[in-house]
Structures are given as C-alpha cells and as structure tokens.
Amino acid sequence: MKLTSNVSGYSHPAPGTQPDYLYPAYAATRKRAPRHPLTLVPQTLSEIAGPVFGHSDIGENDNDLTCQHECEPLGQRIIVTGQVLDENARPVPNALVEIWQANAAGRYRHNMDDHPAPLDPNFTGCGRLLTSAEGRYRLITVKPGAYPWKNHHNAWRPAHIHFSIFGAGLLTRLVTQMYFPGDPLLTFDPIFNSVPDASARLRLVSSLDWDAAVPGEALGYRFDIVLRGRESTPWRNE
Amino acid sequence: MSLPTTPSQTVGPFFHLGLDPLNQGNLAGLRGTGDVMTIQGRILDGDGEGVSDGLIEIWLADSQGHYSHPEDRGGTTGGEVFRGFGRISTGSSGFFRVAVPKPGPVAGSEGALQAPHVVVTVFARGLLKQLITRIYFPDEAANATDAILSRVPAERRSTLIARRVAGAENLLEWNIILQGDGETVFFDF
C-alpha cells in the first residue's frame, strides 16, 4: 500500500526579500525571465523531500582553497565562517555548501572568463563542505578581486564568493553570493541591487569577524545563511 | 523567532568551476532501476537562442515511487540507495541529456498518487533565482488525474510532458523555454 504524504509545508519568503526574475538593469534577465507568472501549486512530497548528501561527497581540504596546489595562492588570506539556519532560527546540519570564486586578481579559472587579469597556478577557486550538527561552516580562501563585465559601460562586479546550499528539502535550495563590507561597488551592482528590500540586500554582505580571524595570518568574515523554514502551523495535504 | 531568508543571486556564467564536480547525468545503472529513459532537450531564451550556460538539477523517486529522504515514510536512506539527484550543465545550443530509471508514482494528497515525474530546477546567468518545473511522461494514464498537472491551464500542460522521439525506444524530448511562445510552466510552491 502506498503511504500518503502528510507534512507541514515551507513558508513563503517575505515580500521584497527575494529578487524578481525580471530586473532590466541586469541585462541578461531581459531574455531569460519568464513572462508568465509562476503557477502556484500545493507542496507535495516531491518538493518537501530533496537530495541528501554525505561525507563521501566531500574531499579532504575541500574547505581550504589555499592548500589545493603545491604552493599557496597569491592574495589576502581570509577565513569565512557562518551558520546555516532556517527561518525558525533552527540550525541546518549536514547542508551541502559549494562555493566558487575569482582569484585575488579578479579572474576565474574558467575558459569563458576573458578578463585579462592573471590566473594563479596555485588557486582553483572551488570549495565544498557539509555543515556541522550546529549548522556551522568554515572556509579558508583568499579575498577575490573585483572584475569588469559587459552589462553596461564601465561595469564592475563587487568582490564576491558564490554559495550554493542544499538544505533539508528541495524548496530550501539556495544559490547566492556573499559580498564584503564597505565595498563601494555594491551601490552600482545590478545583481546586488535586484533584491528590492534594502535590509534583505544587506544580509548578502558579510561582516568583519575578529573571532574568526587568525592573528598574524588571516582576517575573518562572518556570513550566516537563512533558508526557507517550515510553517509554524502544520500544513496538511490529506 | 522568525529570521528573513537570505536573498537568492544568480549562479552567473562561471558556476561550472564550483558545481561541475558533482555533475551526474547518468542515473541509470544505479540501484532501484526500472526502465531507463533518456531525456534530451534544450534550454531556450526569449529569442529562441540556446542557453549554453545553463544548469539543471533533477530530483526523482525510485521505480517504486520512493524518495531517498527521511520524510518519505516508505523510503530508505543511507547505504546503497538510489539517491535520485542529477546535475547537468548545458552544452552549446543549450543542449542537455539525462538518463534516468523511470520513477514510480509518488505519494500525493488525500491518498491519491501523483503521476510519475521528475522535478527539474533550472539555474543560469540572467536567472536571479532558480526556476522549478516538472517532466511528466507521455502516454501515462495517471497524468489525467495528477493534482499538480490539473492546476496548470490545459493549453500550457503540454510544456510539462516529454514527447517520444520517433523510431527511438525510451528516448524522450523535452525543452525548457524560459520566455515567449510555448513558455514552460514554472511553479511556485
């Protein structure tokens, strides 16, 4: 006999906290944003569940981007730490976090990146980890450089690290970017500014964290991540 | 206590660097296999141009209709199970291809079953947050009573149902049209 699903659903993000698909200042959205509104449907087991990852998906030193080659990469060494939580402030353990970034000169090790800044033979810019039982993570890397792009005249992306996170279910999936505090380029970046709510936008900016720093070696930055959480009133579909 | 969610941002054009290591386009031959279906297609933009820097993630139940997840009360997790997760980045012209064991019907609401389907999440440069859609299978009687398909306006339902490729057994075609004529139905849950 088949079991029916009887599960509480995930809440919807508050208005303004997520970007819309169409944001014309970010030119690539103009031909890629759907014109139809999304079709609202009930959550089912297919979306409440989601892929489960484990330690076999992670290699040794995957969370330390400074020791993946023979020598250390160029650039300012930094430590990025934080906690992955849900909207109910509950830690998300065993979340798969994947990150990628440009090197200190603002160049990605990617064949489509034609920015004429040097590659660093000692830096790939790819990392991966699982959050701890308390939802915490720690990355060691170098601060990425800003780089130009072709969105508009004299367009430069602020320094950022890409984050991809799998929480407990498909609906908690999040891909985002972490920025650095005080970056003057944030004001001019259409990707950052696509988030309508100003306070929501600021949650993409990490903070300088002396507790995470290693004196004499590396500055620390804190970046907490909040995924969709379960509705407090159980939602039933049977 | 309620915390606001972290905003989504685009994967950008260079996601391969961080996400390709866990790419998996061939889910056949893993445990829980039934009939293997190959599904191929293209991601197209509003001009009908292929999206060659797109990424799709698929999520499906095993041939018995169970997910490898603790909230599937009939499913199992850990050890040698069918994980049900695939990830493919598009090639030139926006082309992608995956091979999956055909999933069984999955638990739905009010004791009903959902028709067999594959959940698809789409990422790309120019998508500020992911899009979620589904692939249903052709000639499947259960499609007529599927609770999610029936919420979709009849004239757009075909965007969610893969088509057989004439002369090729177990080969299906299914395109993702991001914008414009024949635009794929994307869901908000």
Tab-separated table of C-alpha atoms in Angstrom:
chain	number	residue	atom	x	y	z
A	1	MET	CA	0.000	0.000	0.000
A	2	LYS	CA	1.193	3.478	-0.780
A	3	LEU	CA	1.791	5.884	2.028
A	4	THR	CA	0.307	9.311	1.620
A	5	SER	CA	2.238	12.412	2.434
A	6	ASN	CA	1.136	14.308	5.492
A	7	VAL	CA	3.644	17.015	6.041
A	8	SER	CA	3.868	20.653	7.004
A	9	GLY	CA	4.951	22.871	4.155
A	10	TYR	CA	7.621	25.504	3.805
A	11	SER	CA	6.648	29.116	4.324
A	12	HIS	CA	6.937	31.698	1.572
A	13	PRO	CA	9.711	34.288	1.762
A	14	ALA	CA	8.506	37.716	2.906
A	15	PRO	CA	7.744	40.173	0.057
A	16	GLY	CA	10.781	42.094	-1.150
A	17	THR	CA	13.319	39.704	0.322
A	18	GLN	CA	13.934	37.848	-2.946
A	19	PRO	CA	14.618	39.331	-6.388
A	20	ASP	CA	12.040	39.118	-9.166
A	21	TYR	CA	13.073	37.315	-12.345
A	22	LEU	CA	12.977	40.457	-14.478
A	23	TYR	CA	15.359	43.221	-13.420
A	24	PRO	CA	16.135	45.152	-16.604
A	25	ALA	CA	19.256	46.827	-15.193
A	26	TYR	CA	20.739	43.313	-15.164
A	27	ALA	CA	20.587	42.917	-18.935
A	28	ALA	CA	20.678	39.105	-19.049
A	29	THR	CA	17.294	38.921	-17.275
A	30	ARG	CA	15.517	40.573	-20.233
A	31	LYS	CA	15.502	37.479	-22.451
A	32	ARG	CA	15.629	34.857	-19.732
A	33	ALA	CA	12.950	35.940	-17.235
A	34	PRO	CA	9.637	34.112	-17.799
A	35	ARG	CA	6.782	36.392	-18.886
A	36	HIS	CA	4.065	34.258	-17.301
A	37	PRO	CA	3.710	34.473	-13.533
A	38	LEU	CA	4.765	31.313	-11.728
A	39	THR	CA	1.964	28.751	-11.316
A	40	LEU	CA	1.172	28.437	-7.609
A	41	VAL	CA	0.622	24.802	-6.627
A	42	PRO	CA	0.476	22.863	-3.332
A	43	GLN	CA	3.694	21.450	-1.930
A	44	THR	CA	3.998	17.673	-2.204
A	45	LEU	CA	6.460	15.096	-1.003
A	46	SER	CA	8.431	15.727	-4.207
A	47	GLU	CA	9.360	19.236	-3.044
A	48	ILE	CA	9.371	18.663	0.724
A	49	ALA	CA	11.970	15.946	0.222
A	50	GLY	CA	15.240	16.638	-1.559
A	51	PRO	CA	18.641	15.129	-2.240
A	52	VAL	CA	20.706	14.013	0.738
A	53	PHE	CA	24.476	14.421	0.678
A	54	GLY	CA	27.132	12.960	2.915
A	55	HIS	CA	30.818	12.947	3.722
A	56	SER	CA	31.544	10.800	0.680
A	57	ASP	CA	30.706	13.871	-1.450
A	58	ILE	CA	33.463	15.903	0.215
A	59	GLY	CA	37.204	15.511	-0.208
A	60	GLU	CA	39.952	16.318	2.237
A	61	ASN	CA	40.855	20.042	2.145
A	62	ASP	CA	37.769	20.860	0.068
A	63	ASN	CA	37.071	23.672	2.561
A	64	ASP	CA	40.605	25.094	2.291
A	65	LEU	CA	41.144	26.764	-1.074
A	66	THR	CA	44.657	27.803	-0.076
A	67	CYS	CA	46.108	24.292	0.051
A	68	GLN	CA	44.829	22.650	-3.127
A	69	HIS	CA	48.109	23.168	-5.000
A	70	GLU	CA	51.832	22.900	-4.493
A	71	CYS	CA	52.223	26.449	-3.210
A	72	GLU	CA	49.971	28.984	-1.566
A	73	PRO	CA	47.851	31.235	-3.770
A	74	LEU	CA	48.550	34.938	-4.076
A	75	GLY	CA	46.241	37.321	-2.298
A	76	GLN	CA	44.969	38.169	1.130
A	77	ARG	CA	44.151	35.015	3.068
A	78	ILE	CA	40.727	35.115	4.719
A	79	ILE	CA	38.534	32.816	6.773
A	80	VAL	CA	34.805	32.804	6.110
A	81	THR	CA	32.581	31.303	8.785
A	82	GLY	CA	28.900	31.261	9.487
A	83	GLN	CA	25.852	29.295	10.374
A	84	VAL	CA	23.159	27.931	8.087
A	85	LEU	CA	19.770	28.383	9.771
A	86	ASP	CA	16.145	28.129	8.761
A	87	GLU	CA	13.600	30.913	9.188
A	88	ASN	CA	12.697	29.494	12.603
A	89	ALA	CA	16.329	30.016	13.680
A	90	ARG	CA	16.954	26.286	13.760
A	91	PRO	CA	20.427	25.215	12.578
A	92	VAL	CA	20.561	23.213	9.337
A	93	PRO	CA	23.030	20.348	9.867
A	94	ASN	CA	24.670	18.362	7.048
A	95	ALA	CA	23.809	21.019	4.476
A	96	LEU	CA	25.972	20.713	1.370
A	97	VAL	CA	27.669	24.053	0.710
A	98	GLU	CA	29.518	24.503	-2.589
A	99	ILE	CA	31.473	27.688	-3.300
A	100	TRP	CA	33.345	29.193	-6.227
A	101	GLN	CA	35.129	32.487	-6.744
A	102	ALA	CA	37.597	34.527	-8.747
A	103	ASN	CA	41.229	34.703	-7.651
A	104	ALA	CA	42.784	37.712	-5.949
A	105	ALA	CA	43.244	39.415	-9.336
A	106	GLY	CA	39.563	39.030	-10.214
A	107	ARG	CA	39.989	36.170	-12.694
A	108	TYR	CA	38.045	32.894	-12.693
A	109	ARG	CA	39.727	29.650	-13.674
A	110	HIS	CA	37.094	29.184	-16.371
A	111	ASN	CA	37.509	29.034	-20.131
A	112	MET	CA	34.753	31.621	-20.683
A	113	ASP	CA	36.435	34.247	-18.485
A	114	ASP	CA	38.324	36.523	-20.876
A	115	HIS	CA	39.210	39.229	-18.342
A	116	PRO	CA	42.926	39.896	-18.974
A	117	ALA	CA	43.973	39.514	-15.347
A	118	PRO	CA	46.442	36.769	-14.469
A	119	LEU	CA	45.457	33.259	-13.471
A	120	ASP	CA	47.131	31.934	-10.347
A	121	PRO	CA	48.599	28.447	-10.830
A	122	ASN	CA	48.064	27.865	-7.119
A	123	PHE	CA	44.387	28.757	-6.983
A	124	THR	CA	41.390	26.958	-8.428
A	125	GLY	CA	38.621	28.790	-6.570
A	126	CYS	CA	36.354	25.838	-5.839
A	127	GLY	CA	35.329	24.527	-2.402
A	128	ARG	CA	32.819	22.223	-0.805
A	129	LEU	CA	31.762	21.206	2.715
A	130	LEU	CA	28.945	19.887	4.912
A	131	THR	CA	27.677	21.999	7.794
A	132	SER	CA	28.215	20.701	11.329
A	133	ALA	CA	25.490	19.455	13.686
A	134	GLU	CA	25.015	23.126	14.679
A	135	GLY	CA	24.799	24.213	11.042
A	136	ARG	CA	28.220	25.868	11.140
A	137	TYR	CA	30.818	26.043	8.394
A	138	ARG	CA	34.351	27.376	7.948
A	139	LEU	CA	36.185	28.133	4.716
A	140	ILE	CA	39.776	29.215	4.179
A	141	THR	CA	40.431	31.123	0.978
A	142	VAL	CA	41.811	34.365	-0.438
A	143	LYS	CA	39.791	37.519	-0.907
A	144	PRO	CA	38.538	37.561	-4.512
A	145	GLY	CA	39.218	40.609	-6.666
A	146	ALA	CA	36.593	42.778	-8.356
A	147	TYR	CA	36.338	42.318	-12.117
A	148	PRO	CA	34.799	44.085	-15.117
A	149	TRP	CA	31.811	42.669	-17.016
A	150	LYS	CA	29.852	43.754	-20.056
A	151	ASN	CA	26.456	44.546	-18.527
A	152	HIS	CA	26.798	48.321	-19.066
A	153	HIS	CA	29.529	50.884	-19.661
A	154	ASN	CA	32.331	50.569	-17.088
A	155	ALA	CA	30.527	47.796	-15.216
A	156	TRP	CA	32.461	46.073	-12.401
A	157	ARG	CA	31.248	43.286	-10.151
A	158	PRO	CA	31.985	43.885	-6.471
A	159	ALA	CA	34.197	41.212	-4.891
A	160	HIS	CA	32.042	38.188	-4.085
A	161	ILE	CA	32.041	34.473	-3.323
A	162	HIS	CA	29.320	32.289	-4.889
A	163	PHE	CA	27.482	29.971	-2.460
A	164	SER	CA	25.228	27.043	-3.358
A	165	ILE	CA	23.363	25.364	-0.474
A	166	PHE	CA	21.198	22.251	-0.196
A	167	GLY	CA	19.107	22.228	2.984
A	168	ALA	CA	16.667	19.586	4.162
A	169	GLY	CA	14.342	19.730	1.154
A	170	LEU	CA	14.160	20.817	-2.466
A	171	LEU	CA	12.372	24.053	-1.526
A	172	THR	CA	15.240	25.138	0.704
A	173	ARG	CA	17.701	25.121	-2.210
A	174	LEU	CA	19.556	28.438	-2.394
A	175	VAL	CA	22.244	29.852	-4.662
A	176	THR	CA	23.537	33.249	-3.614
A	177	GLN	CA	26.617	35.480	-3.446
A	178	MET	CA	28.492	36.779	-0.416
A	179	TYR	CA	29.870	40.323	-0.585
A	180	PHE	CA	32.384	42.206	1.549
A	181	PRO	CA	31.590	45.050	3.952
A	182	GLY	CA	32.230	48.598	2.798
A	183	ASP	CA	32.669	47.744	-0.882
A	184	PRO	CA	31.921	50.952	-2.847
A	185	LEU	CA	30.974	48.905	-5.933
A	186	LEU	CA	27.858	47.490	-4.227
A	187	THR	CA	25.971	50.724	-4.894
A	188	PHE	CA	26.393	50.246	-8.636
A	189	ASP	CA	25.891	46.479	-8.966
A	190	PRO	CA	22.559	45.486	-10.566
A	191	ILE	CA	22.775	41.894	-9.330
A	192	PHE	CA	23.122	43.005	-5.709
A	193	ASN	CA	20.503	45.728	-6.178
A	194	SER	CA	17.977	43.333	-7.752
A	195	VAL	CA	16.844	42.498	-4.207
A	196	PRO	CA	14.061	45.048	-3.571
A	197	ASP	CA	14.255	45.304	0.214
A	198	ALA	CA	17.314	47.210	1.428
A	199	SER	CA	17.639	45.317	4.690
A	200	ALA	CA	17.356	41.989	2.840
A	201	ARG	CA	20.110	43.127	0.484
A	202	LEU	CA	22.430	43.845	3.406
A	203	ARG	CA	22.139	40.223	4.506
A	204	LEU	CA	24.287	39.400	1.469
A	205	VAL	CA	27.135	41.455	2.933
A	206	SER	CA	29.446	39.600	5.315
A	207	SER	CA	30.807	41.278	8.435
A	208	LEU	CA	34.354	41.519	9.700
A	209	ASP	CA	34.660	38.934	12.465
A	210	TRP	CA	37.616	39.179	14.854
A	211	ASP	CA	36.633	35.876	16.481
A	212	ALA	CA	37.088	34.074	13.170
A	213	ALA	CA	40.399	35.792	12.363
A	214	VAL	CA	43.737	34.065	12.963
A	215	PRO	CA	46.081	36.717	14.387
A	216	GLY	CA	49.034	37.339	12.102
A	217	GLU	CA	47.624	35.079	9.377
A	218	ALA	CA	44.114	35.770	8.173
A	219	LEU	CA	41.197	38.151	8.594
A	220	GLY	CA	37.815	36.618	9.352
A	221	TYR	CA	34.426	37.321	7.785
A	222	ARG	CA	31.077	36.068	9.030
A	223	PHE	CA	28.288	35.153	6.632
A	224	ASP	CA	25.171	33.500	8.076
A	225	ILE	CA	22.670	31.999	5.653
A	226	VAL	CA	18.920	31.635	6.253
A	227	LEU	CA	16.970	29.051	4.243
A	228	ARG	CA	13.207	28.671	3.941
A	229	GLY	CA	11.700	27.087	7.081
A	230	ARG	CA	8.614	25.075	7.920
A	231	GLU	CA	5.398	26.904	8.596
A	232	SER	CA	4.702	27.085	12.304
A	233	THR	CA	1.129	25.887	11.757
A	234	PRO	CA	1.346	22.400	10.270
A	235	TRP	CA	0.078	22.398	6.714
A	236	ARG	CA	-1.710	19.212	5.811
A	237	ASN	CA	-2.483	17.876	2.412
A	238	GLU	CA	-4.654	14.967	3.384
B	1	MET	CA	11.547	33.703	16.309
B	2	SER	CA	11.498	34.334	12.617
B	3	LEU	CA	14.523	35.182	10.516
B	4	PRO	CA	14.199	36.540	6.978
B	5	THR	CA	15.567	34.303	4.225
B	6	THR	CA	18.855	35.127	2.538
B	7	PRO	CA	18.194	36.563	-0.946
B	8	SER	CA	18.973	34.468	-3.991
B	9	GLN	CA	21.562	35.665	-6.525
B	10	THR	CA	22.322	34.342	-9.991
B	11	VAL	CA	24.776	31.466	-10.493
B	12	GLY	CA	26.451	33.658	-13.111
B	13	PRO	CA	28.404	32.319	-16.097
B	14	PHE	CA	31.232	30.606	-14.204
B	15	PHE	CA	29.306	28.164	-11.970
B	16	HIS	CA	30.978	25.179	-13.669
B	17	LEU	CA	34.038	25.909	-11.562
B	18	GLY	CA	32.196	25.164	-8.335
B	19	LEU	CA	29.316	22.923	-9.361
B	20	ASP	CA	30.618	20.598	-12.087
B	21	PRO	CA	32.417	18.305	-9.619
B	22	LEU	CA	29.046	16.857	-8.562
B	23	ASN	CA	27.634	16.636	-12.104
B	24	GLN	CA	25.750	13.419	-12.758
B	25	GLY	CA	23.763	12.976	-15.953
B	26	ASN	CA	23.509	9.214	-15.979
B	27	LEU	CA	21.365	7.884	-13.146
B	28	ALA	CA	20.804	4.568	-14.870
B	29	GLY	CA	22.637	1.560	-13.572
B	30	LEU	CA	22.309	2.782	-10.018
B	31	ARG	CA	20.212	0.815	-7.584
B	32	GLY	CA	16.449	0.932	-7.903
B	33	THR	CA	16.483	0.998	-11.652
B	34	GLY	CA	13.448	0.245	-13.767
B	35	ASP	CA	13.126	1.092	-17.440
B	36	VAL	CA	15.837	3.557	-18.328
B	37	MET	CA	14.555	6.666	-20.077
B	38	THR	CA	16.843	9.113	-21.820
B	39	ILE	CA	15.501	12.648	-21.821
B	40	GLN	CA	17.124	15.265	-24.005
B	41	GLY	CA	16.332	18.810	-24.954
B	42	ARG	CA	17.477	22.409	-24.991
B	43	ILE	CA	17.087	25.443	-22.796
B	44	LEU	CA	15.923	28.351	-24.981
B	45	ASP	CA	15.671	32.069	-24.230
B	46	GLY	CA	13.085	34.617	-25.364
B	47	ASP	CA	14.748	34.910	-28.782
B	48	GLY	CA	14.757	31.128	-29.264
B	49	GLU	CA	18.525	31.092	-28.740
B	50	GLY	CA	20.043	28.177	-26.850
B	51	VAL	CA	21.165	28.918	-23.288
B	52	SER	CA	24.650	27.430	-23.363
B	53	ASP	CA	25.493	28.481	-19.809
B	54	GLY	CA	22.547	26.871	-18.024
B	55	LEU	CA	22.453	24.278	-15.288
B	56	ILE	CA	19.667	21.850	-14.488
B	57	GLU	CA	19.279	19.713	-11.405
B	58	ILE	CA	16.888	16.782	-11.420
B	59	TRP	CA	15.259	15.038	-8.471
B	60	LEU	CA	13.232	11.888	-8.777
B	61	ALA	CA	11.826	8.940	-6.870
B	62	ASP	CA	12.941	5.365	-7.440
B	63	SER	CA	10.972	2.927	-9.567
B	64	GLN	CA	8.803	2.144	-6.533
B	65	GLY	CA	7.901	5.809	-6.141
B	66	HIS	CA	10.019	6.446	-3.074
B	67	TYR	CA	12.473	9.219	-2.393
B	68	SER	CA	15.764	8.630	-0.676
B	69	HIS	CA	14.852	11.100	2.064
B	70	PRO	CA	13.869	10.728	5.742
B	71	GLU	CA	10.438	12.285	5.138
B	72	ASP	CA	9.401	9.574	2.704
B	73	ARG	CA	7.976	7.122	5.208
B	74	GLY	CA	8.156	4.276	2.727
B	75	GLY	CA	11.629	5.115	1.519
B	76	THR	CA	15.058	4.250	2.763
B	77	THR	CA	18.166	6.349	3.214
B	78	GLY	CA	21.807	5.617	3.771
B	79	GLY	CA	23.863	2.833	2.292
B	80	GLU	CA	23.270	1.665	-1.250
B	81	VAL	CA	20.127	3.533	-2.227
B	82	PHE	CA	19.000	5.358	-5.319
B	83	ARG	CA	19.857	8.954	-4.487
B	84	GLY	CA	17.667	10.392	-7.223
B	85	PHE	CA	19.773	13.509	-7.820
B	86	GLY	CA	21.309	14.559	-11.109
B	87	ARG	CA	23.044	17.730	-12.285
B	88	ILE	CA	23.860	18.656	-15.869
B	89	SER	CA	25.282	21.838	-17.351
B	90	THR	CA	24.082	22.673	-20.853
B	91	GLY	CA	26.389	22.494	-23.822
B	92	SER	CA	26.459	24.615	-26.942
B	93	SER	CA	22.969	25.430	-28.259
B	94	GLY	CA	21.640	24.870	-24.741
B	95	PHE	CA	21.562	21.097	-25.173
B	96	PHE	CA	21.251	18.685	-22.260
B	97	ARG	CA	20.679	14.950	-21.884
B	98	VAL	CA	19.986	12.779	-18.852
B	99	ALA	CA	19.346	9.076	-18.413
B	100	VAL	CA	17.083	8.081	-15.539
B	101	PRO	CA	15.316	4.965	-14.351
B	102	LYS	CA	11.640	5.779	-14.804
B	103	PRO	CA	10.265	6.845	-11.403
B	104	GLY	CA	7.187	5.212	-9.911
B	105	PRO	CA	4.062	7.100	-8.835
B	106	VAL	CA	4.736	9.205	-5.738
B	107	ALA	CA	2.502	9.875	-2.733
B	108	GLY	CA	0.240	12.877	-3.252
B	109	SER	CA	-2.625	14.382	-1.318
B	110	GLU	CA	-5.708	12.720	0.117
B	111	GLY	CA	-4.387	9.244	-0.523
B	112	ALA	CA	-4.041	9.873	-4.243
B	113	LEU	CA	-0.837	9.158	-6.089
B	114	GLN	CA	0.987	11.640	-8.275
B	115	ALA	CA	1.780	10.611	-11.816
B	116	PRO	CA	5.442	9.658	-12.347
B	117	HIS	CA	7.508	12.804	-12.748
B	118	VAL	CA	10.969	14.313	-12.468
B	119	VAL	CA	11.399	17.612	-10.616
B	120	VAL	CA	13.700	19.990	-12.515
B	121	THR	CA	15.435	23.045	-11.064
B	122	VAL	CA	16.941	25.485	-13.576
B	123	PHE	CA	19.816	27.904	-12.951
B	124	ALA	CA	21.552	30.260	-15.383
B	125	ARG	CA	23.229	33.594	-15.808
B	126	GLY	CA	20.319	36.023	-16.007
B	127	LEU	CA	18.154	33.983	-13.627
B	128	LEU	CA	18.274	35.808	-10.312
B	129	LYS	CA	16.707	32.776	-8.633
B	130	GLN	CA	16.081	29.228	-9.712
B	131	LEU	CA	13.057	28.060	-11.699
B	132	ILE	CA	11.282	24.831	-10.733
B	133	THR	CA	9.347	22.713	-13.194
B	134	ARG	CA	8.469	19.041	-13.786
B	135	ILE	CA	8.853	16.466	-16.523
B	136	TYR	CA	5.919	14.079	-16.897
B	137	PHE	CA	5.976	11.013	-19.135
B	138	PRO	CA	3.928	10.566	-22.326
B	139	ASP	CA	1.096	8.014	-22.645
B	140	GLU	CA	0.739	7.895	-18.871
B	141	ALA	CA	-2.894	7.417	-17.811
B	142	ALA	CA	-2.141	8.870	-14.371
B	143	ASN	CA	-1.343	12.255	-15.938
B	144	ALA	CA	-5.090	12.854	-16.339
B	145	THR	CA	-5.655	12.840	-12.585
B	146	ASP	CA	-2.374	14.332	-11.360
B	147	ALA	CA	-3.109	17.055	-8.797
B	148	ILE	CA	-0.302	19.354	-9.947
B	149	LEU	CA	-0.840	18.955	-13.705
B	150	SER	CA	-4.546	19.624	-13.257
B	151	ARG	CA	-3.722	23.027	-11.715
B	152	VAL	CA	-1.975	24.035	-14.915
B	153	PRO	CA	-4.136	25.681	-17.604
B	154	ALA	CA	-4.936	22.979	-20.183
B	155	GLU	CA	-3.317	24.884	-23.041
B	156	ARG	CA	0.043	25.006	-21.222
B	157	ARG	CA	0.078	21.460	-19.831
B	158	SER	CA	1.951	20.060	-22.813
B	159	THR	CA	5.044	22.063	-21.816
B	160	LEU	CA	5.444	19.639	-18.894
B	161	ILE	CA	5.066	16.371	-20.806
B	162	ALA	CA	8.052	14.896	-22.619
B	163	ARG	CA	7.498	13.685	-26.201
B	164	ARG	CA	8.589	10.384	-27.680
B	165	VAL	CA	11.240	10.603	-30.377
B	166	ALA	CA	10.001	8.616	-33.367
B	167	GLY	CA	11.980	5.489	-34.049
B	168	ALA	CA	13.964	5.610	-30.836
B	169	GLU	CA	12.961	3.426	-27.940
B	170	ASN	CA	12.937	5.041	-24.495
B	171	LEU	CA	14.198	8.361	-25.877
B	172	LEU	CA	12.188	11.426	-24.916
B	173	GLU	CA	12.474	15.070	-25.877
B	174	TRP	CA	11.628	17.913	-23.534
B	175	ASN	CA	12.668	21.551	-23.924
B	176	ILE	CA	12.809	24.327	-21.372
B	177	ILE	CA	11.534	27.548	-22.908
B	178	LEU	CA	12.349	30.338	-20.488
B	179	GLN	CA	10.330	33.057	-22.189
B	180	GLY	CA	7.847	33.658	-25.003
B	181	ASP	CA	5.887	31.304	-27.275
B	182	GLY	CA	5.460	27.911	-25.677
B	183	GLU	CA	6.974	29.168	-22.435
B	184	THR	CA	7.458	26.289	-19.984
B	185	VAL	CA	5.257	26.290	-16.894
B	186	PHE	CA	7.325	27.082	-13.813
B	187	PHE	CA	5.986	26.543	-10.306
B	188	ASP	CA	5.765	28.475	-7.088
B	189	PHE	CA	5.303	26.222	-4.073
